[in-house]
Short mmCIF file of C-alpha atoms and ligand atoms in Angstrom, two decimals:
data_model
loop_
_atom_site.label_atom_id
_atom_site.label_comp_id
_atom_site.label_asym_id
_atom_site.label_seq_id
_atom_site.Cartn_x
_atom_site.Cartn_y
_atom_site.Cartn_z
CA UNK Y 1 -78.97 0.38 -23.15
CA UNK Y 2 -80.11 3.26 -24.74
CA UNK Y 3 -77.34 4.96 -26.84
CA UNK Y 4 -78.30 7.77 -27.26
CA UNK Y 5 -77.21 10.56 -29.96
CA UNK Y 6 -74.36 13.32 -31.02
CA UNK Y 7 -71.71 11.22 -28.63
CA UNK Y 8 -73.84 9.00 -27.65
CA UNK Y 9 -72.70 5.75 -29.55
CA UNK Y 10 -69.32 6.36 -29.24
CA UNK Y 11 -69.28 7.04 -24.84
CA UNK Y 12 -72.05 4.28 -24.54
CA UNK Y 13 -69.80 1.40 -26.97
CA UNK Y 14 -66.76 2.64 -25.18
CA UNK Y 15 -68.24 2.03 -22.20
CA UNK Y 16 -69.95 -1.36 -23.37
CA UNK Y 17 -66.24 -2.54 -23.88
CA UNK Y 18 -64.96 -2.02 -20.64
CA UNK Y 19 -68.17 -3.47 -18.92
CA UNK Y 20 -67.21 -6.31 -21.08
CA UNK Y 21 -63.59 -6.75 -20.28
CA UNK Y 22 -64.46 -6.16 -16.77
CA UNK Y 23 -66.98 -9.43 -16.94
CA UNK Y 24 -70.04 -7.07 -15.53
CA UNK Y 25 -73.26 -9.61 -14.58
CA UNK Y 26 -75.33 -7.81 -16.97
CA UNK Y 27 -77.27 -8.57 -20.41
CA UNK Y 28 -77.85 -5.98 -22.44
CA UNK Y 29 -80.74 -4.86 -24.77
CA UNK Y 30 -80.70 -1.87 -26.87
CA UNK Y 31 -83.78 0.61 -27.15
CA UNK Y 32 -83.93 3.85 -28.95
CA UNK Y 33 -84.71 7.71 -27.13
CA UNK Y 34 -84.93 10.56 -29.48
CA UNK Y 35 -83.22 11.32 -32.95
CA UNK Y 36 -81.94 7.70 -32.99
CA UNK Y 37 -85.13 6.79 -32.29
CA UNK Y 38 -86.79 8.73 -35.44
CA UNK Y 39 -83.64 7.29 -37.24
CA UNK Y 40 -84.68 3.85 -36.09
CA UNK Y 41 -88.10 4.43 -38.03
CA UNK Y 42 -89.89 5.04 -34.69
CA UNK Y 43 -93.16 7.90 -35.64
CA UNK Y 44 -92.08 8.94 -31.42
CA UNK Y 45 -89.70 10.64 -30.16
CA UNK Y 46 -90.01 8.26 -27.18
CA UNK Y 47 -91.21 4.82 -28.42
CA UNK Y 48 -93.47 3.05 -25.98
CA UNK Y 49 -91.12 0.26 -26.86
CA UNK Y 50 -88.12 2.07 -25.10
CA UNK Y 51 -90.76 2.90 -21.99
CA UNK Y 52 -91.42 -0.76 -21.85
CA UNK Y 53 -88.37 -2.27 -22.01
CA UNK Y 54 -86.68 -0.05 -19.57
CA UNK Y 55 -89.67 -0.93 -16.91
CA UNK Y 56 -88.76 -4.83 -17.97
CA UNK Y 57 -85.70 -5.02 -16.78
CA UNK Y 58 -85.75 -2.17 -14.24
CA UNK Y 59 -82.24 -0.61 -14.97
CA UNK Y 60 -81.34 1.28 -18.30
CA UNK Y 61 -77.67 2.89 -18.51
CA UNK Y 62 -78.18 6.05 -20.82
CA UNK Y 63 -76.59 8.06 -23.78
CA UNK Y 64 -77.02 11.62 -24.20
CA UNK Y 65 -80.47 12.69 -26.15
CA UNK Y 66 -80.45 16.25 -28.45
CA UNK Y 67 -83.10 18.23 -28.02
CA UNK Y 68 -83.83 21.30 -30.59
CA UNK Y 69 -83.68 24.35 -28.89
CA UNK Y 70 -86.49 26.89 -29.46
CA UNK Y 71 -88.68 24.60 -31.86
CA UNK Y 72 -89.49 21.29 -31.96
CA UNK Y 73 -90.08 17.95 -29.73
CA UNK Y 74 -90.19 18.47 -26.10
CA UNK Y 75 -87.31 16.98 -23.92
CA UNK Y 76 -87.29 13.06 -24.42
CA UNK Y 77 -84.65 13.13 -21.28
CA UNK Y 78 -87.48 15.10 -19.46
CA UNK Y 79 -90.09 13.17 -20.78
CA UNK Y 80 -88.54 9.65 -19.93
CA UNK Y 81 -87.99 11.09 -16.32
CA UNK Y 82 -92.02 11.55 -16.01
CA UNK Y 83 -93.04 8.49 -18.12
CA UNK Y 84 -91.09 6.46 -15.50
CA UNK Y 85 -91.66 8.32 -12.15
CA UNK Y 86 -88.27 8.97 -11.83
CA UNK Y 87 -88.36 11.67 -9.35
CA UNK Y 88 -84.96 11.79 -7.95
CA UNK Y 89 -81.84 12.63 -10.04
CA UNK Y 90 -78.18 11.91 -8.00
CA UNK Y 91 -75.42 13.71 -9.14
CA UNK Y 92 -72.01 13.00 -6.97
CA UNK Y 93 -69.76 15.48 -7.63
CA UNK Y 94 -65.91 14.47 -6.53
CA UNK Y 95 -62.49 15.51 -7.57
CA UNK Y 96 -60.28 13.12 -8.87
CA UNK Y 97 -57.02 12.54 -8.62
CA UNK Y 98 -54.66 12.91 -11.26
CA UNK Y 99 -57.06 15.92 -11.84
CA UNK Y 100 -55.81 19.03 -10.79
CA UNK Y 101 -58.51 21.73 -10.20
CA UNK Y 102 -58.91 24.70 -8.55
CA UNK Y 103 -60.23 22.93 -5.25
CA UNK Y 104 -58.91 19.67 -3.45
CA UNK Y 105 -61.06 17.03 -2.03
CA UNK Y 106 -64.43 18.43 -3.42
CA UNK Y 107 -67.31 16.11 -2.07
CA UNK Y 108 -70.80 17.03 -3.19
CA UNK Y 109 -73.75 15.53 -4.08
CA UNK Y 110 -76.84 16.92 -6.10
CA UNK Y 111 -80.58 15.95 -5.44
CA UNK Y 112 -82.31 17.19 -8.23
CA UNK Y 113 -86.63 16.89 -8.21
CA UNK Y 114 -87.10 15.44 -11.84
CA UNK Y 115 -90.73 15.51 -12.62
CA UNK Y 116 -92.05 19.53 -11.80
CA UNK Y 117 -90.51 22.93 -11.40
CA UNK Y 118 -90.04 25.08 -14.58
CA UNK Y 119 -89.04 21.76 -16.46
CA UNK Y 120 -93.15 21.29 -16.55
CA UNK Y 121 -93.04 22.70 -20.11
CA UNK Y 122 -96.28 24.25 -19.35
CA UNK Y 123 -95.86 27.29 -21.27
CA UNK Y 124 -98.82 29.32 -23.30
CA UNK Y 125 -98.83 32.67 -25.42
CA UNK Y 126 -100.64 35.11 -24.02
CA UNK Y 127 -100.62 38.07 -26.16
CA UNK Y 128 -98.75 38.16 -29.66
CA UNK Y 129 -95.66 39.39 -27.52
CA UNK Y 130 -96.08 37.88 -24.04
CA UNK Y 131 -95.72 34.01 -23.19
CA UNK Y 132 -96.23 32.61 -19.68
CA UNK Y 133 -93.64 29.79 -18.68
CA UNK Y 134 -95.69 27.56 -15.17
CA UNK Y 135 -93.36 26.70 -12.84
CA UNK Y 136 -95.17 23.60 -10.59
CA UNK Y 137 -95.05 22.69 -7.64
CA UNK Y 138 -96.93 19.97 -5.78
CA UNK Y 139 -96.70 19.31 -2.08
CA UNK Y 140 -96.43 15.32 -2.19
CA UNK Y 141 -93.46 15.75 -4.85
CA UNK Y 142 -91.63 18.40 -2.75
CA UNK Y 143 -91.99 15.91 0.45
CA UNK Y 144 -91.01 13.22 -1.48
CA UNK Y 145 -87.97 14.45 -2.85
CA UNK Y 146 -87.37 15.53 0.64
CA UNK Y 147 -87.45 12.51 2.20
CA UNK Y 148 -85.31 10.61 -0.53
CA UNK Y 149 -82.45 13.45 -0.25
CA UNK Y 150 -82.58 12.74 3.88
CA UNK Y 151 -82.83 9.20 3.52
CA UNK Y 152 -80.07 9.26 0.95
CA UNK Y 153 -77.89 11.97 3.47
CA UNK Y 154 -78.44 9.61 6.57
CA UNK Y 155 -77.64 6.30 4.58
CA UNK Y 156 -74.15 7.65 3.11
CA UNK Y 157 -73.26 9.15 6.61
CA UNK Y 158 -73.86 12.52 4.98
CA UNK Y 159 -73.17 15.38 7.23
CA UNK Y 160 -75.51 17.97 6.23
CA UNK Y 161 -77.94 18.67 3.51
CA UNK Y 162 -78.48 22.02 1.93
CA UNK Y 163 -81.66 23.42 -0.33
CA UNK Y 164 -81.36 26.39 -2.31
CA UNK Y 165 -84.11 28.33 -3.09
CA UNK Y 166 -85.39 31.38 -4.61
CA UNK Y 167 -88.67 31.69 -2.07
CA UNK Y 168 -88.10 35.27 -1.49
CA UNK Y 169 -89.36 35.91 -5.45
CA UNK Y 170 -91.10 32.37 -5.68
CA UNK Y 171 -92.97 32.54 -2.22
CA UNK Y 172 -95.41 29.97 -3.04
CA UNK Y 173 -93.43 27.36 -5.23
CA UNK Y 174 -90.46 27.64 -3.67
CA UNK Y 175 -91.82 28.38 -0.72
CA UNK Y 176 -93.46 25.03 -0.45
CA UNK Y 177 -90.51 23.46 -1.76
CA UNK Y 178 -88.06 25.20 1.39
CA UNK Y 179 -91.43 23.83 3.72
CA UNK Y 180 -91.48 20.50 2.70
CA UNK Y 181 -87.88 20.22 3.10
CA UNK Y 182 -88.13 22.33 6.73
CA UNK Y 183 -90.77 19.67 8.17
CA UNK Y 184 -89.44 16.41 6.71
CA UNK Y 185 -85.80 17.43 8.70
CA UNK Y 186 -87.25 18.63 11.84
CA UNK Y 187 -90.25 15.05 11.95
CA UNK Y 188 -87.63 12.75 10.19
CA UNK Y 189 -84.06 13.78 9.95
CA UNK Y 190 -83.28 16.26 13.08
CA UNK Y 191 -79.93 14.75 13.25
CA UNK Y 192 -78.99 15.93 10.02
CA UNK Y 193 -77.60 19.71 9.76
CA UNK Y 194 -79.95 20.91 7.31
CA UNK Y 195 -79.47 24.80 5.90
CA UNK Y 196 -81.28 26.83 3.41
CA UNK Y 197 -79.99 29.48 1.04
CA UNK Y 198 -81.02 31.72 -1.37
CA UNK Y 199 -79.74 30.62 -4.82
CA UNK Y 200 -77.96 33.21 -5.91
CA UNK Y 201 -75.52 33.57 -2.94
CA UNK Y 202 -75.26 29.71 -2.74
CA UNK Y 203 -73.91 29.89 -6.34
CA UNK Y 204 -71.10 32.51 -5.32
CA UNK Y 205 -70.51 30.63 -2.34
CA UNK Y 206 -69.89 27.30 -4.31
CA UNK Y 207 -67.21 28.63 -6.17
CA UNK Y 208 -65.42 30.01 -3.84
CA UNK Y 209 -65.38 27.28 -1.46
CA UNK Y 210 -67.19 24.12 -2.08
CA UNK Y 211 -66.34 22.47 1.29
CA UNK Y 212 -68.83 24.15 2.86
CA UNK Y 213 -71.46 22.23 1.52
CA UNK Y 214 -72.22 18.67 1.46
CA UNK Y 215 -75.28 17.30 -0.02
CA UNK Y 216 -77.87 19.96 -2.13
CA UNK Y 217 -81.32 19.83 -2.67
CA UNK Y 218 -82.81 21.59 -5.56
CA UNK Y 219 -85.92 22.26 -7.54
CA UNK Y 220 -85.39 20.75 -11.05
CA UNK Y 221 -84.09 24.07 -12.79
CA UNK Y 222 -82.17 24.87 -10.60
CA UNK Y 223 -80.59 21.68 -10.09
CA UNK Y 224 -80.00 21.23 -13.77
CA UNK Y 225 -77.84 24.50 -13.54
CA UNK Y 226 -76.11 23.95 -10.50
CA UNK Y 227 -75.30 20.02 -12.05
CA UNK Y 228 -73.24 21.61 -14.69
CA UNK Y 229 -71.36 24.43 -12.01
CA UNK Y 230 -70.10 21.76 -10.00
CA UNK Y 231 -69.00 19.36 -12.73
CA UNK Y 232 -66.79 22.88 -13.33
CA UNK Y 233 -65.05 22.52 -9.78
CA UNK Y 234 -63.92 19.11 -11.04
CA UNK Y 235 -62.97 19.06 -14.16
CA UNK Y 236 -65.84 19.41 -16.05
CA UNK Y 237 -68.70 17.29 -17.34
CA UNK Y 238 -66.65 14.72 -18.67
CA UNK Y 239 -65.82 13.30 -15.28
CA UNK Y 240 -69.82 13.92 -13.51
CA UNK Y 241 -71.91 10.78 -13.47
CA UNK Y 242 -75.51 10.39 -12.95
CA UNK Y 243 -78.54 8.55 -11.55
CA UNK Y 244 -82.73 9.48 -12.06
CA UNK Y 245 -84.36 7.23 -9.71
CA UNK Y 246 -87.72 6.13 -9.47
CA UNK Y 247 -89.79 3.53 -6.81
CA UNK Y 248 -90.09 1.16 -9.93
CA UNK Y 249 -86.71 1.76 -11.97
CA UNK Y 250 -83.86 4.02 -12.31
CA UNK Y 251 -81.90 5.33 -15.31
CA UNK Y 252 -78.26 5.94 -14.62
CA UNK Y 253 -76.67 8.38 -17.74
CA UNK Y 254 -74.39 11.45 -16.90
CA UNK Y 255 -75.09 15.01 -16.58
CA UNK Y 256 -73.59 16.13 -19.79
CA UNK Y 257 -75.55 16.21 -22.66
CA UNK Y 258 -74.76 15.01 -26.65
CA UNK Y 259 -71.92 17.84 -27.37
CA UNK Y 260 -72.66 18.38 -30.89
CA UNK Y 261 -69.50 20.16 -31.53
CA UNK Y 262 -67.28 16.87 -30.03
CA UNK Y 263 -69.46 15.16 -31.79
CA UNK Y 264 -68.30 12.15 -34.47
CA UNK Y 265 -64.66 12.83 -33.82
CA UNK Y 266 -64.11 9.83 -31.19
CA UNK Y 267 -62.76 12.63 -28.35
CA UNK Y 268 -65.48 12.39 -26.30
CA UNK Y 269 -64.56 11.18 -22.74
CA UNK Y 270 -66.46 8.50 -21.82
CA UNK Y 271 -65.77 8.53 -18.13
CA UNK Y 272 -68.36 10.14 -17.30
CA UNK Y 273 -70.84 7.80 -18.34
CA UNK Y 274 -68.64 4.83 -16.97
CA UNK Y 275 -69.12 6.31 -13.69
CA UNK Y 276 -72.60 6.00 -14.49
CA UNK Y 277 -72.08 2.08 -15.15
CA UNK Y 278 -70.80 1.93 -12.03
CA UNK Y 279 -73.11 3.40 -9.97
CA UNK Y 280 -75.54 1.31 -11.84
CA UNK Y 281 -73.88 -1.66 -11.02
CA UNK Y 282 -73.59 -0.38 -7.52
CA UNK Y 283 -77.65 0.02 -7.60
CA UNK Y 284 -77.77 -3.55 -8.66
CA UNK Y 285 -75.62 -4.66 -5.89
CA UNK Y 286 -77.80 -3.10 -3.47
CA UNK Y 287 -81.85 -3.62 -4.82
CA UNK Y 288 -80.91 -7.50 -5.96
CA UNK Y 289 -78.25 -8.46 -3.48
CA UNK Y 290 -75.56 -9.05 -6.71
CA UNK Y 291 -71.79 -8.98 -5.06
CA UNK Y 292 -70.75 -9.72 -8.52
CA UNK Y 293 -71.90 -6.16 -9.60
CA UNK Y 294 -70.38 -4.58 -6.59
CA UNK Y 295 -67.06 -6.43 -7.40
CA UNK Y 296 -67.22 -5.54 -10.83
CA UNK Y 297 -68.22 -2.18 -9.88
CA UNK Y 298 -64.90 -1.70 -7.31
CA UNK Y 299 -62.46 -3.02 -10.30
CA UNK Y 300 -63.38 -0.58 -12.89
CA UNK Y 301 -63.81 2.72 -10.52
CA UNK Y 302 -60.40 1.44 -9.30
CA UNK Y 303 -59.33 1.19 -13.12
CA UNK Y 304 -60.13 4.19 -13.85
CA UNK Y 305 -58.61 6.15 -11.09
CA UNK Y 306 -55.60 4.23 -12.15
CA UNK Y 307 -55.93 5.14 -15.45
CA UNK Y 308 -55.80 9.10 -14.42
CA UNK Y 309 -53.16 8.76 -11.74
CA UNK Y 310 -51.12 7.69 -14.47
CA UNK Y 311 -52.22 10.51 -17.32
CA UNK Y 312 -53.84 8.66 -19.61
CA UNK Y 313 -56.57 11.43 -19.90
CA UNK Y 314 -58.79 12.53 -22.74
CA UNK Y 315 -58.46 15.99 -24.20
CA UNK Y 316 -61.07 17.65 -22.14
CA UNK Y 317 -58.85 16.87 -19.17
CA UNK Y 318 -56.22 18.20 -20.86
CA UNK Y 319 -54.96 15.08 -22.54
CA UNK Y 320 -54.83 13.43 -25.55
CA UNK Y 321 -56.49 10.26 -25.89
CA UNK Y 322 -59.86 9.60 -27.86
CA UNK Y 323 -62.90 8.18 -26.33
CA UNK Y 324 -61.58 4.62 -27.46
CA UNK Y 325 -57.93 4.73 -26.51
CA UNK Y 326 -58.57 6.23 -22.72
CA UNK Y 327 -61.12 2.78 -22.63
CA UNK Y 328 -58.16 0.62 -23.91
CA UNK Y 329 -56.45 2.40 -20.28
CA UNK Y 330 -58.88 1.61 -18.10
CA UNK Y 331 -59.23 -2.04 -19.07
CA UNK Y 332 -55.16 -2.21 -19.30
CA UNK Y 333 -55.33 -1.16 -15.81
CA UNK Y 334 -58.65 -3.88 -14.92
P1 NAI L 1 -73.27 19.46 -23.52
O1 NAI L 1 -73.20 18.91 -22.15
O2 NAI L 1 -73.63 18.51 -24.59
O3 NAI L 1 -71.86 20.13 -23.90
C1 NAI L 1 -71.34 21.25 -23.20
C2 NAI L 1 -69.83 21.35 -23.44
O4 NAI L 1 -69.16 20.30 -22.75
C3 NAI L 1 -69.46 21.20 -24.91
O5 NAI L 1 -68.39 22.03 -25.19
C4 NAI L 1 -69.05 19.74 -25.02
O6 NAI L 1 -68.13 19.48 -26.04
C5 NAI L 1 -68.46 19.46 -23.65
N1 NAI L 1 -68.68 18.07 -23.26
C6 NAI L 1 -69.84 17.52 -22.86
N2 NAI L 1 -69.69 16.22 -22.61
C7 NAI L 1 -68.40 15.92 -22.87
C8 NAI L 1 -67.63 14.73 -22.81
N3 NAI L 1 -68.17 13.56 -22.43
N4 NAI L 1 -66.33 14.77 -23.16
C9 NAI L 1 -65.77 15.94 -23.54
N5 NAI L 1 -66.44 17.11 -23.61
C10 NAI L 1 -67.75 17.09 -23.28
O7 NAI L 1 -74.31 20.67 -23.46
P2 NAI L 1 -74.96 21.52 -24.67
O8 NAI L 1 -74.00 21.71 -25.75
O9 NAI L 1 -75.54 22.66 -23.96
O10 NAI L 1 -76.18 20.62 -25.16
C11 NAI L 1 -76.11 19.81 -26.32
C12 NAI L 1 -77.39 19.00 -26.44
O11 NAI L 1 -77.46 18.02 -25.40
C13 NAI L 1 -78.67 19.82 -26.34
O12 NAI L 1 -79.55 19.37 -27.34
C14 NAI L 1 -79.22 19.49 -24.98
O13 NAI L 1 -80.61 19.57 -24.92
C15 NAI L 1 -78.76 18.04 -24.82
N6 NAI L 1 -78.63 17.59 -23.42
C16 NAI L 1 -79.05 16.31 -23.16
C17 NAI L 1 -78.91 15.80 -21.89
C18 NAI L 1 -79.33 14.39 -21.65
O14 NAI L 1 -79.50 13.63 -22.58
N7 NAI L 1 -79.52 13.99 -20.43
C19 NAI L 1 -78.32 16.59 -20.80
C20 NAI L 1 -77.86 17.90 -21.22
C21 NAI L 1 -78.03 18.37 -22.49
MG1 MG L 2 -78.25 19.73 -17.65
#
């Protein structure tokens, strides 16, 4: 467990209590990521200690880290992404019921590449009044996220997969990023529909009607962006869960980040993240054969829904409960 900071403590021991009431086969250790980390007495950002232990036990379940904007220490989300390989971010992006948002039945998922793109940091001054920002691009990444967003399409029973691109400006990164994509479908995955689009128009074309789309594949950047739009078509990022997966461990934490102005005040919804313990515990049930975890993982996703069908909602969702009290409904309902 790494709790992260801003609403971190309070969404991760919210969540810690329903895992608990809901008997989940797991032992926890704590680790420290960013200001908590500092706080902690760490001299990094990212203790090697953190690294370590989430390589040790393979799984880590998240809390949202701050990072300053415009000045100091790099991303430690960003950084614990490339420390660990984790190359593939999953987003699943579905309404709920109990709800109500501009769109029914809204059925996405998000493959976001998590180690290049724009998020390389790689930026230098050039002049007094000109920086460069490097947006990379390697051709084994951009295969390899390729062939985990097919393989991931053709194991759900996905329909079609869909990258979005900006190779008309960004011929050669994106343009080996649409290539990659292009060649694993037609060697690989020809029976999945595959379709590319042009970012811009894919954006306007989310909105106004996401069931056109099924699974996306994106760059980093611009899967970071189009994370938060579709958490929008479902009622925000307090109900959007989250997994970055790598061949040697994967870090499940949602797509919202530490909401300093929620912040302290125990409003925070928490679901978000318990999604994310659930599609941990669904991980576990699949890489270690645990039917416990995939028990466990049914009750509380069927708690939860409960929960909402019956309006027990945080504010964000235009409710009332605090982070704490819409926990006490889901384990009511366990
Ligand atoms: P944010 O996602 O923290 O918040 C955006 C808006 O959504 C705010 O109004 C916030 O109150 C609301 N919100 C977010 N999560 C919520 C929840 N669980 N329940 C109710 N409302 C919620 O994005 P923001 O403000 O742009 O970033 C704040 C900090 O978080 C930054 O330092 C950023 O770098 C960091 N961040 C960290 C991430 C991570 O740890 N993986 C991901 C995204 C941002
Ligand atoms: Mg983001």
């Amino acid at each position: 467990m790494i709790p992260g900071d801003g609403i971190g403590p309070e969404v991760t021991s919210a969540v810690l209590r329903v895992l608990e009431a809901a008997e989940a086969p797991v032992e926890w250790t704590t680790r420290h990521a960013g200001i908590a980390a500092l706080e902690d007495g760490s001299p990094d950002v990212l203790p090697d200690e953190t690294v370590d232990e989430v390589l040790r036990c393979g799984v880590a379940l998240k809390g949202p880290c701050t990072t300053p904007v415009g000045k100091g220490f790099s991303s430690v989300n960003v950084q614990l992404r490339k420390r660990l390989n984790m190359y593939a971010a999953v987003r699943p992006v579905r309404s709920l019921n109990g709800v109500p948002t501009r769109f029914e039945n809204v059925d996405l998922v998000i493959i976001r590449e998590n180690t290049e793109g724009l998020y390389s940091g790689a930026e230098n001054r050039v002049t007094d009044d000109v920086v460069i920002s490097m947006k990379v691009a390697t051709e084994s990444s951009c295969k390899r996220i390729s062939h985990w967003g097919f393989r991931y399409a053709t194991q759900r029973a996905r329909r079609k997969l869909t990258v979005f691109h900006k190779a008309n400006i960004m011929k050669m990164s994106d343009g080996l990023f649409l290539d990659a994509a292009q060649q694993v479908h037609q060697r690989e995955y020809p029976n999945i529909e595959f379709q590319q689009m042009i970012i811009d128009a894919g954006c306007m074309k989310l909105v106004q009607d996401p069931s056109q789309f099924d699974v996306l594949l994106l760059e980093n950047l611009y899967g970071d962006v189009v994370s938060d739009l579709c958490a929008g078509l479902v009622g925000g990022l307090g109900v959007v869960p989250g997994a970055n997966i790598g061949d040697e461990c994967a870090v499940f934490e949602a797509v919202h980040g530490s909401a300093p102005d929620i912040a302290g005040k125990g409003v925070a919804n928490p679901l978000a993240l318990l999604m994310s313990a659930v599609m941990m515990l669904n991980y576990l049930a699949a890489e270690r054969s645990d039917q416990r975890a995939a028990e466990c993982a049914e009750r509380i996703k069927a708690a939860y829904n409960r929960a909402l069908e019956d309006n027990q909602k945080t504010r964000d969702l235009g409710g009332e409960l605090g982070t704490e009290s819409f926990a006490d409904a889901v384990i009511e309902r366990l």
